[in-house]
Coordinates of C-alpha atoms in Angstrom, one line a residue:
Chain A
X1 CA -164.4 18.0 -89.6
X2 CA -164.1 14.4 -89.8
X3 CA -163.2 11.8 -92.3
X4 CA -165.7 10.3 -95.0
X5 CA -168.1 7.8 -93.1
X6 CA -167.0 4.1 -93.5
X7 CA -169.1 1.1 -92.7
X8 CA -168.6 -1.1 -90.1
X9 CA -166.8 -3.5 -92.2
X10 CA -164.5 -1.3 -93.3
X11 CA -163.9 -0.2 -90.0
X12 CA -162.9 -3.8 -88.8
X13 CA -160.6 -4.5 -91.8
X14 CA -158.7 -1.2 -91.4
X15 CA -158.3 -2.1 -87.6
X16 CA -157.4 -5.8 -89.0
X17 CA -154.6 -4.3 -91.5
X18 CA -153.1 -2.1 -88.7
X19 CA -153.2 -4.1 -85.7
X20 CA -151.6 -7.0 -88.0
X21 CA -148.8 -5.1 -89.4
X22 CA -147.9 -4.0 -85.7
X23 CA -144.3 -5.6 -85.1
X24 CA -145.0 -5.8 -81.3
X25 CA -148.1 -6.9 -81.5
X26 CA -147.2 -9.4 -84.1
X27 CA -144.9 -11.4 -81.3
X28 CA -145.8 -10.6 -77.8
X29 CA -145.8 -12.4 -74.7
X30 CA -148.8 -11.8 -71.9
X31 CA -148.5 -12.6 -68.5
X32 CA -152.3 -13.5 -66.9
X33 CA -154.4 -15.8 -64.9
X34 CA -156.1 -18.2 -67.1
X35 CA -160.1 -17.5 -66.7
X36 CA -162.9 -19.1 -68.5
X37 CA -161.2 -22.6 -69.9
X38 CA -163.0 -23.7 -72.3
X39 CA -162.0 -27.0 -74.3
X40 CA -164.0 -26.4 -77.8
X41 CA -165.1 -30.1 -79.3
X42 CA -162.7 -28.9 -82.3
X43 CA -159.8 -29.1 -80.1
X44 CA -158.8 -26.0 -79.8
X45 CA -158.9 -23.6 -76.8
X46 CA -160.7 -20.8 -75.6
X47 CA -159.6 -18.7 -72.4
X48 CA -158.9 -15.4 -71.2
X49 CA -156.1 -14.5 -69.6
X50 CA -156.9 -11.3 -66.9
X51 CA -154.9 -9.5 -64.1
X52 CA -156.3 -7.2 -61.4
X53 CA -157.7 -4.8 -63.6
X54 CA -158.0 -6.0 -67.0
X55 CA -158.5 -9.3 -69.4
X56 CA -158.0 -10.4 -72.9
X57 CA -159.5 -13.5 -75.1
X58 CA -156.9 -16.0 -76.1
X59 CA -157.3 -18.9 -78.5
X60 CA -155.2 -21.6 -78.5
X61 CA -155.1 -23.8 -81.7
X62 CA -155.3 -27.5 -81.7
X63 CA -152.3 -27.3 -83.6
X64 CA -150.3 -25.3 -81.1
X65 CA -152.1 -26.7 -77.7
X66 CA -150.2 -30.4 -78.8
X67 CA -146.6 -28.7 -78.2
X68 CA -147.6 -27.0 -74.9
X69 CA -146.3 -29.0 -72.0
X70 CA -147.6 -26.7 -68.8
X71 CA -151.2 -28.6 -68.1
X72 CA -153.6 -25.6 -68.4
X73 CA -156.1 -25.2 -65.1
X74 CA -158.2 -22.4 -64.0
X75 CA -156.3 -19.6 -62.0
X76 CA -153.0 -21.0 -63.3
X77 CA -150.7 -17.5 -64.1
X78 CA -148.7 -18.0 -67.7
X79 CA -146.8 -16.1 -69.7
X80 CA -148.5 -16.2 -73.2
X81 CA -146.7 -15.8 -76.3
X82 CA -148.1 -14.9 -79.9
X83 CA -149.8 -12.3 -82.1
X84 CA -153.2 -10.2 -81.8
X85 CA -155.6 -11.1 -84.3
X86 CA -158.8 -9.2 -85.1
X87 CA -162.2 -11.3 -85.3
X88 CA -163.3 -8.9 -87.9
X89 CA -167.1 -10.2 -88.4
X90 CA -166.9 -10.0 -84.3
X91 CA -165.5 -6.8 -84.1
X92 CA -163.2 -8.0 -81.2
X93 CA -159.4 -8.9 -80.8
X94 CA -158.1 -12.2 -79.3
X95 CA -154.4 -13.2 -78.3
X96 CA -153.4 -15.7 -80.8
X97 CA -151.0 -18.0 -79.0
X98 CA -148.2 -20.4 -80.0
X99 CA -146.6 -21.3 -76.9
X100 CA -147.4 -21.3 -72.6
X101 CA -144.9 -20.8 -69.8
X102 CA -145.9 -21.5 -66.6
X103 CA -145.2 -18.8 -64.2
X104 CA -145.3 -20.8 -61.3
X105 CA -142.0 -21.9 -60.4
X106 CA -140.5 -17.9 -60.3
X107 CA -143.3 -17.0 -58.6
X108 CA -142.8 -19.9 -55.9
X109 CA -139.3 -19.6 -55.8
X110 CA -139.8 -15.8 -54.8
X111 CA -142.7 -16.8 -52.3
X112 CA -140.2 -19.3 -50.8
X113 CA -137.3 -16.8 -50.8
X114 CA -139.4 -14.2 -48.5
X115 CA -141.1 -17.1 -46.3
X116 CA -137.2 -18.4 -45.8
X117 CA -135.9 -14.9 -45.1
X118 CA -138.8 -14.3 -42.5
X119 CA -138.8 -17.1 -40.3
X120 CA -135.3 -17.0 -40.0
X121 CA -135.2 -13.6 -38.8
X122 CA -138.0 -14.8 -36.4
X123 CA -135.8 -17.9 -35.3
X124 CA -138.1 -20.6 -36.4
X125 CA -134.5 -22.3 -37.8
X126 CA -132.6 -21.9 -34.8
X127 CA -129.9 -24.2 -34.1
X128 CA -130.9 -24.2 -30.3
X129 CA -134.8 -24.8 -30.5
X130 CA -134.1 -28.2 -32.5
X131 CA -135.0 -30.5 -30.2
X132 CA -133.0 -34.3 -29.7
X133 CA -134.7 -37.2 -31.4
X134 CA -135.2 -40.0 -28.3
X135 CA -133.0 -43.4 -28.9
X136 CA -135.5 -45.7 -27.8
X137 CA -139.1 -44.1 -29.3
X138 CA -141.8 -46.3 -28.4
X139 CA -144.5 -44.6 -30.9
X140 CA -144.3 -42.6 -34.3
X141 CA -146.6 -40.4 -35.6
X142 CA -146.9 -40.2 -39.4
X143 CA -148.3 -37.3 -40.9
X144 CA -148.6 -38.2 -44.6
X145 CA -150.9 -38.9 -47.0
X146 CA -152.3 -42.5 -46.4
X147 CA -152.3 -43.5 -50.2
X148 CA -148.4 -41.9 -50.9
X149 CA -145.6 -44.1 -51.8
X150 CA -144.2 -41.9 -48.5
X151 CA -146.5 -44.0 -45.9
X152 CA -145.7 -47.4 -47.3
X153 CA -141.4 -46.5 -47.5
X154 CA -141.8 -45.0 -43.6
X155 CA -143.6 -48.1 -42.2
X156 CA -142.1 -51.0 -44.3
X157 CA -138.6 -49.4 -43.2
X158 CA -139.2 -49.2 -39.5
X159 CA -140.8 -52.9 -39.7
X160 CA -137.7 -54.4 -41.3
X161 CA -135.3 -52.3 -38.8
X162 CA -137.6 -52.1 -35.6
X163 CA -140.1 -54.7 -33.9
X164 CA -140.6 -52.7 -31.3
X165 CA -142.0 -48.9 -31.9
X166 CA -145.9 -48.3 -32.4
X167 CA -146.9 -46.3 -35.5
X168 CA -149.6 -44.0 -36.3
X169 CA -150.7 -43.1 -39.3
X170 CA -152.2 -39.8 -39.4
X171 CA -153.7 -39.0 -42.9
X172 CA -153.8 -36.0 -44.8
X173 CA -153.7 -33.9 -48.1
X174 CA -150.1 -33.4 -49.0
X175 CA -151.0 -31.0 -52.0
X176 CA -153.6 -29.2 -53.7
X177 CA -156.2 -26.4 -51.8
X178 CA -156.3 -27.3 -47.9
X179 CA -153.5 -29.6 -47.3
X180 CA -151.4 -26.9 -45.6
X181 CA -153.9 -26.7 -42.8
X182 CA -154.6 -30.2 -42.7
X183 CA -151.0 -30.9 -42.1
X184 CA -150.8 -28.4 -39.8
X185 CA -154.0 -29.6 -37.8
X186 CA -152.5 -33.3 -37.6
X187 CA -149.5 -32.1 -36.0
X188 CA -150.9 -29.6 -33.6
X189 CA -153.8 -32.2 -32.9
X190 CA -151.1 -34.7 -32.3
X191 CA -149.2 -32.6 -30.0
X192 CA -152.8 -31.9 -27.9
X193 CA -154.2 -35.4 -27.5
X194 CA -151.0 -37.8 -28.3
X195 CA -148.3 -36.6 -26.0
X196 CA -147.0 -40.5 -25.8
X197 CA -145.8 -40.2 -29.1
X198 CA -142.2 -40.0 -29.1
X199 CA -141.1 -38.4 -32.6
X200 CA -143.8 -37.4 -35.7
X201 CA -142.2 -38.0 -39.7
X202 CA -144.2 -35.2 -41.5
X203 CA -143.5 -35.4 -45.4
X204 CA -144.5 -37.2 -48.6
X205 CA -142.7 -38.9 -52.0
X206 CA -141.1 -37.2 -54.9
X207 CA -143.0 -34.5 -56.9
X208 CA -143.1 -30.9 -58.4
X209 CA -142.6 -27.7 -56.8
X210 CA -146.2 -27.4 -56.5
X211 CA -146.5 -30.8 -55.5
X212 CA -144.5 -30.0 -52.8
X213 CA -145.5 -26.9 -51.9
X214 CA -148.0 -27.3 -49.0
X215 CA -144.3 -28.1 -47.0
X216 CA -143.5 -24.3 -47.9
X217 CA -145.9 -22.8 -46.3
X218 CA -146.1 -20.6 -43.1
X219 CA -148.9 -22.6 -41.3
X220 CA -147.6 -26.2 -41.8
X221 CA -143.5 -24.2 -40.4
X222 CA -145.3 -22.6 -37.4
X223 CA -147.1 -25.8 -36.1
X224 CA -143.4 -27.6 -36.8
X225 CA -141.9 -24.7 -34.8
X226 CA -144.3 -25.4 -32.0
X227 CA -144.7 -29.3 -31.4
X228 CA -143.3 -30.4 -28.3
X229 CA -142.7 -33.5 -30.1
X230 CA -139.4 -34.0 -31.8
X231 CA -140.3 -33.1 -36.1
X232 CA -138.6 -35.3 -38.7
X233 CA -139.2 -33.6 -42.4
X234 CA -139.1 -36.0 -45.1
X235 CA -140.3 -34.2 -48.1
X236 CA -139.4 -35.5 -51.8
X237 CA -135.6 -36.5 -52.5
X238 CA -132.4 -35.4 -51.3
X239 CA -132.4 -32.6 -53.6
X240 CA -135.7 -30.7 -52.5
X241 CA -135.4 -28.3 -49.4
X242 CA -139.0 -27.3 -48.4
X243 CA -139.2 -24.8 -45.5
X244 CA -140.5 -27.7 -43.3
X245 CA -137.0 -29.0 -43.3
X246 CA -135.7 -25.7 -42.4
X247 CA -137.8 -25.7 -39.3
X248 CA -137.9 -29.2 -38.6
X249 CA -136.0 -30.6 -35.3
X250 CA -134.5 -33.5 -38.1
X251 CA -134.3 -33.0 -42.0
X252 CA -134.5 -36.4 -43.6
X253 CA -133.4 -36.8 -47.0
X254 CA -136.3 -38.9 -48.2
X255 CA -139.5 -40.7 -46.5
X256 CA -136.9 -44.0 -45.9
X257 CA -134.6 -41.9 -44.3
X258 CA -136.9 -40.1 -41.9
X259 CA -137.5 -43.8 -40.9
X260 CA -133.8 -44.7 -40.4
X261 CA -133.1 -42.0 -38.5
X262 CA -135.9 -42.4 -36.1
X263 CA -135.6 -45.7 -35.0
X264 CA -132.7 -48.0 -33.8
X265 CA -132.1 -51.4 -34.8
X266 CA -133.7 -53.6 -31.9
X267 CA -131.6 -56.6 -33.3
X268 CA -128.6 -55.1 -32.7
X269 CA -129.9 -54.0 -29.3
X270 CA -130.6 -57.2 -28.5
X271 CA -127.1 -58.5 -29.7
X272 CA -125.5 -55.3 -27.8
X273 CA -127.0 -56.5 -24.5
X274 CA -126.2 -59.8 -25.0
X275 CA -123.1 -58.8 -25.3
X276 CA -122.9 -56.8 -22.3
X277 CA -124.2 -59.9 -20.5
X278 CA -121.8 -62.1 -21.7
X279 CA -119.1 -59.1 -20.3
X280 CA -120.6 -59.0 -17.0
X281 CA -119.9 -62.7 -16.6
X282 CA -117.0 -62.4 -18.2
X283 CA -115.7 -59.6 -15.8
X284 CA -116.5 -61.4 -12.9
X285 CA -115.0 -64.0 -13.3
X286 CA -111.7 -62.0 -13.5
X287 CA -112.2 -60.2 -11.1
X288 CA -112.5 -63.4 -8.9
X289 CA -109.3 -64.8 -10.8
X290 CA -107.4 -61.7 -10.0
X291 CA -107.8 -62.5 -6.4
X292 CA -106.8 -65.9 -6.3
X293 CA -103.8 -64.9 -8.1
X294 CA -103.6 -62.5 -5.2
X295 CA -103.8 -65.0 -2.5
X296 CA -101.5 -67.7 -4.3
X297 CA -98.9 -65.2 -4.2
X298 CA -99.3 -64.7 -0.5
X299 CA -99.5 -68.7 0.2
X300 CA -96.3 -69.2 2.7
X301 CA -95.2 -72.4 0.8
X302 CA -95.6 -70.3 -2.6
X303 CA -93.7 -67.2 -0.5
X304 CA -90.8 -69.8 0.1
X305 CA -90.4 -70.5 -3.1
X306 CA -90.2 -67.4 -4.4
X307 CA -87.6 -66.2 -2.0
X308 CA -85.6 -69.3 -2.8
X309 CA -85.8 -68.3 -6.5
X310 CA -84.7 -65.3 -5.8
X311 CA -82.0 -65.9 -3.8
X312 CA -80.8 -68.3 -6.8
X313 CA -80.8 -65.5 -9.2
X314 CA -79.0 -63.2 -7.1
X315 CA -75.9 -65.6 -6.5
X316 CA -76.1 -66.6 -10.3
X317 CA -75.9 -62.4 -10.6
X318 CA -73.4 -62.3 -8.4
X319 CA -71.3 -64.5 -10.0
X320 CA -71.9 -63.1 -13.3
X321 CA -70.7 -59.8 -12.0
X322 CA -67.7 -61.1 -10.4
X323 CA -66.6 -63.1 -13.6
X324 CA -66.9 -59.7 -15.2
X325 CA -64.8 -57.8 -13.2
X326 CA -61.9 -60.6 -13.0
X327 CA -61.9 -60.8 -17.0
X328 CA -61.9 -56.4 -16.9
X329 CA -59.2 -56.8 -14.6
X330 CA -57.1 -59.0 -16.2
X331 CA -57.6 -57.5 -19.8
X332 CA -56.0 -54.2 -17.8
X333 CA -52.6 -56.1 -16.6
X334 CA -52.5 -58.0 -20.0
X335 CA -52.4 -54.4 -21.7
X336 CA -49.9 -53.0 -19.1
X337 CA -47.5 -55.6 -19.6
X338 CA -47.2 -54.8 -23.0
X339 CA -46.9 -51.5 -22.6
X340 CA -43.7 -51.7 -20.1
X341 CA -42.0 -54.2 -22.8
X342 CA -42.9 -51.7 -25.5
X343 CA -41.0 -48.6 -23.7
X344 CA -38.3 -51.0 -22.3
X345 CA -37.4 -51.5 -25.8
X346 CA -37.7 -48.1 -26.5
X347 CA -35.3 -47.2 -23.4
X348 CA -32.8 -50.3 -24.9
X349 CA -32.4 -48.2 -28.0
X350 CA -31.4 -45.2 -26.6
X351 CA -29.3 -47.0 -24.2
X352 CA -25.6 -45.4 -25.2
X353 CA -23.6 -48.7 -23.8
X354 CA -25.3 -50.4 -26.7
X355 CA -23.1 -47.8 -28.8
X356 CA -20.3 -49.3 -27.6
X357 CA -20.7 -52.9 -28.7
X358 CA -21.1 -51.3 -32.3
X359 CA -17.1 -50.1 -32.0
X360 CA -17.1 -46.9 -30.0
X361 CA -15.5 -45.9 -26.8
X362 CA -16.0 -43.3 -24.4
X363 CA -12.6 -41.3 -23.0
X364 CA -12.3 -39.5 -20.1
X365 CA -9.8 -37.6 -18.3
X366 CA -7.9 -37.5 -15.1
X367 CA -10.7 -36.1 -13.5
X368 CA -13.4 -38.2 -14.9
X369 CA -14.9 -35.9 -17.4
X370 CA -15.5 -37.4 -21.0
X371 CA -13.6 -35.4 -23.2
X372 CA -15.5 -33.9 -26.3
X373 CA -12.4 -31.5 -27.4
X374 CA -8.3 -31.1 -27.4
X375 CA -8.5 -28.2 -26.1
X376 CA -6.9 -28.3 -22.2
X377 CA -4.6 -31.4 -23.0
X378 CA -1.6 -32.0 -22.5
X379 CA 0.8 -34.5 -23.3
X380 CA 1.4 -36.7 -20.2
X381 CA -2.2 -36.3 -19.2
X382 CA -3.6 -39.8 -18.2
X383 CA -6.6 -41.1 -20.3
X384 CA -9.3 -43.9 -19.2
X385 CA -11.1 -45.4 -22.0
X386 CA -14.1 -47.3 -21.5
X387 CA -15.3 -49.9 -24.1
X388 CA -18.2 -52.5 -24.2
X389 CA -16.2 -55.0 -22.4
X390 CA -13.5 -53.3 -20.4
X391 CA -11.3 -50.2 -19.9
X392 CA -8.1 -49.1 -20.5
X393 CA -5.9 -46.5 -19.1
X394 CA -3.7 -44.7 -21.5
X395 CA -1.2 -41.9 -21.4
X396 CA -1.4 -38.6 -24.0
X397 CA 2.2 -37.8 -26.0
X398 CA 0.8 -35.5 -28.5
X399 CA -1.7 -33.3 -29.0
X400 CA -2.5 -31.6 -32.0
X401 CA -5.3 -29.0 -32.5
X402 CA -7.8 -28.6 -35.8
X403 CA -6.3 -25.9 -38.0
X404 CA -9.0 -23.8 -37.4
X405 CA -8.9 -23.8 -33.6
X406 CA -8.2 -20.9 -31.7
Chain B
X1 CA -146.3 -45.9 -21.7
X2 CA -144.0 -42.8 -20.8
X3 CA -142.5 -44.6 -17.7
X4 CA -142.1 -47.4 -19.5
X5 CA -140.0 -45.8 -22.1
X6 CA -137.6 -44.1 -19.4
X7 CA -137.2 -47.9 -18.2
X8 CA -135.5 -48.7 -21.6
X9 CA -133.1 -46.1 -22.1
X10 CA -132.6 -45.9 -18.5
X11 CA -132.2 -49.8 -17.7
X12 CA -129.4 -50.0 -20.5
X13 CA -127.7 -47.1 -19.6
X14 CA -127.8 -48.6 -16.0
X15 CA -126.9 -51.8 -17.7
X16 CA -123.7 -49.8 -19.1
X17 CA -122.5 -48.2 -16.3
X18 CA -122.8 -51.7 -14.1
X19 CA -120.4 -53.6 -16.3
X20 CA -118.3 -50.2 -16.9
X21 CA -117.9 -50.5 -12.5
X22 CA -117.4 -54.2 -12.7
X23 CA -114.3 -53.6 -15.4
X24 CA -112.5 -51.2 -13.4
X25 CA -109.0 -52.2 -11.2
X26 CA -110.5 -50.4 -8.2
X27 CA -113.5 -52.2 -7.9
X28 CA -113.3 -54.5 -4.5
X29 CA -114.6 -58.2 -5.0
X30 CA -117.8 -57.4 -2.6
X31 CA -118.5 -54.4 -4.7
X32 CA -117.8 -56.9 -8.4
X33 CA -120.8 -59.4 -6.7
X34 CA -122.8 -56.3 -6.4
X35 CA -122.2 -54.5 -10.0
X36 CA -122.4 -58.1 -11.5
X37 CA -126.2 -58.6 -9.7
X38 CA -127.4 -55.3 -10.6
X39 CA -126.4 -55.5 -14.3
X40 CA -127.9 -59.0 -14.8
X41 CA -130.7 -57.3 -13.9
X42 CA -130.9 -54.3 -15.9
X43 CA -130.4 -56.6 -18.7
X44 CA -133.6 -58.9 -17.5
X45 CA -135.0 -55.9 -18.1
X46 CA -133.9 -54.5 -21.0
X47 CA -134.4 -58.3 -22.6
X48 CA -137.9 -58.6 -20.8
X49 CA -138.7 -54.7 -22.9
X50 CA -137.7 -55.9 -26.4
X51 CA -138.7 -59.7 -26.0
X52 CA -142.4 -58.0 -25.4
X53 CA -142.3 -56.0 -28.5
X54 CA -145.7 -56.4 -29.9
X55 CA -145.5 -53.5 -33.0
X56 CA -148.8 -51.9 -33.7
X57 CA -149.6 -49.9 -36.8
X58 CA -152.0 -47.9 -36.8
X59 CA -154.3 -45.5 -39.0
X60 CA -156.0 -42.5 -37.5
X61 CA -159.6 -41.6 -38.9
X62 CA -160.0 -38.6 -40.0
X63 CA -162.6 -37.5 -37.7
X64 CA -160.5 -38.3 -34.6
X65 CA -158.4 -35.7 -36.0

């Protein structure tokens, strides 16, 4: 038991009314492939955008396609943002949009992460596959486009630095469909029919991740991986890392650098083995005078004259070291001398005749012993006193003790 | 070409080592003569290589490759 019947009409506006009073549907953002571009004369923009299994009309005002900066191409995947609106006289719903994403760059960045992460594990980066660039290459492949800023930096460079080394130009597509297996071809063709080249500079200028993207790719790594000719990568500027590089025997910064690293200066060759030259001579020449310094020194006259010399500096030396020893010796009896008058007046001091002369006298007894107490005299006892200048003998008549002797 | 290239590198490296010999004390005067001969000619050669430089550039068509 259905509802009343409702025209067609009615039908659309009710779908209308609920589809645009939907809050997700009202802002929503699609990710898709764009399919069927079409540029309408009005300026606006008709498109679908489909995955796998399904698609969905889009219309892009001419209003809204001004502010979008991602240049919209056929296959390109976005992300889609705006609101479904309801063609009611068409009966059919279209994404409205009001602003594009490119999906690209995650996309790429994944695809590079996975690429990276496998021909590592492989060993396609190994330190010890990277082959040594030659000093002195006498031909350098190019594998560039042939209209890129990157072929005009590589050869002007290695013209200014190098007069010497041969260059080949070998042109290809460095982006869009194909390029990777061009690339690839030149340097596997290289490698089969131009073994006299010495190193190949594979790269191009400056661009986008896409731009740059044939250097990410598996084909263009492997046929690096496998040239038996040294590989310097040279893709974009110093901030881009492309796979290439990764794989590459050398990773130049930049085209220019690729060329300063491949060749050397054949000026400063030239100056270097000039100079080299000029120390052959150079060394020779003392070499020779080293010998005739020899021989002068063994010249009988010469021989003479040195022993004479010699013998004149060893009597001067002898002298010298006799003076020496007289002036040690005599500096010793100087400071002996002094020395005995020193302790002679020391002695002098102690010296108890010098008493005398300042009023003493010495006494002694009968039996010659000085006397230093009463004690044992007697009166009568004979006496000899000794002064500074003479003695006398005296006699004892008294003797009288100290009160407290005993 | 290839032989010719081995001559470079290899003539100045020869050109080195001769006037490396001739500086050393050991060396005996017969033996200077000798180093001093050989590296004047290494570096005839060397010079002869780089005085003959005649740079070509070159485009490949695409068909040869």
């Amino acid at each position: 038991m259905g509802a009343r019947p409702v025209k067609v009409s009615q039908l659309n506006n009710y779908i209308n009314r609920v589809l645009g009073t939907d809050p997700i549907l009202g802002n929503v953002s699609v990710i898709g492939e764009i399919s069927n571009l079409k540029f309408h004369n009005s300026g606006h923009v008709f498109f679908s955008l489909k995955d796998e299994s399904s698609k969905v009309s889009c219309f892009l005002a001419s209003g809204n396609l001004q502010k979008i900066t991602t240049p919209l191409e056929e296959g390109l995947e976005i992300i889609a943002t705006g609101y479904i609106s309801v063609y009611e006289r068409g009966g059919y719903y279209s994404l409205n949009i009001r602003d594009i994403q490119a999906n690209g760059a995650g996309q790429l960045a994944q695809r590079f992460e996975e690429l990276k992460r496998k021909l590592e594990k492989e060993g396609l980066f190994a330190a010890e596959h990277k082959q040594e660039l030659p000093a002195f290459p006498e031909k350098i492949a190019v594998v560039t486009s042939p209209t890129g800023a990157a072929v005009q930096d590589i050869t002007r460079t290695i013209k200014n630095k190098n007069d010497y080394v041969d260059i080949l130009v070998c042109p290809v597509l460095v982006q869009g469909p194909g390029a990777p297996e061009d690339i690839a071809k030149a340097i596997d063709f290289l490698n089969a029919s131009h073994s006299d080249i010495d190193i190949i500079i594979t790269g191009r200028g400056g661009g986008s991740i896409e731009e740059l993207w044939a250097f990410n790719e598996e084909i263009v790594a492997r046929s690096i991986y496998h040239s038996k000719i040294p590989v310097i990568s040279a893709v974009g500027h110093e901030t881009d890392f492309t796979i290439a590089d990764f794989v590459a025997d050398v990773r130049a910064a930049t085209p220019t650098a690729a060329a300063e690293l491949a060749v050397p200066d054949t000026n400063q060759l030239r100056e270097y083995i000039d100079s080299i030259r000029k120390d052959l001579s150079k060394d020779l020449a003392g070499a020779v005078d080293i010998r005739r310094k020899r021989l002068t020194s063994l010249d009988p006259e010469a021989f003479a004259r040195g022993i004479q010399s010699r013998i004149a500096y060893e009597q001067v030396n002898a002298e010298r070291l006799m003076q020496s020893m007289a002036d040690h010796l005599s500096h010793r009896t100087l400071s002996l001398r002094d020395r005995v008058a020193m302790l002679g007046k020391l002695l002098e001091a102690s010296n108890p005749t010098s008493i005398l002369t300042r009023g003493y006298s010495v006494v002694y007894v009968g039996n010659g012993m000085i006397i230093n107490r009463v004690s044992g005299l007697e009166p009568g006892d004979m006496l000899n006193i000794k002064t500074a200048d003479g003695e006398a003998d005296a006699k004892i008549t008294d003797v009288k003790g100290s009160v407290n002797h005993g | 070409m290839d032989e010719k290239k081995i001559s470079f590198e290899e003539s100045l490296k020869k050109l080195e080592e001769a006037s490396e010999k001739l500086k050393s004390q050991e060396t005996s005067l017969e033996e200077a003569i000798q180093y001093y001969e050989e590296g004047i000619q290494y570096f005839k050669e060397c010079n002869e290589i780089l005085d003959n430089a005649s740079q070509k550039i070159e485009t490949l068509t695409k068909q040869e490759a």
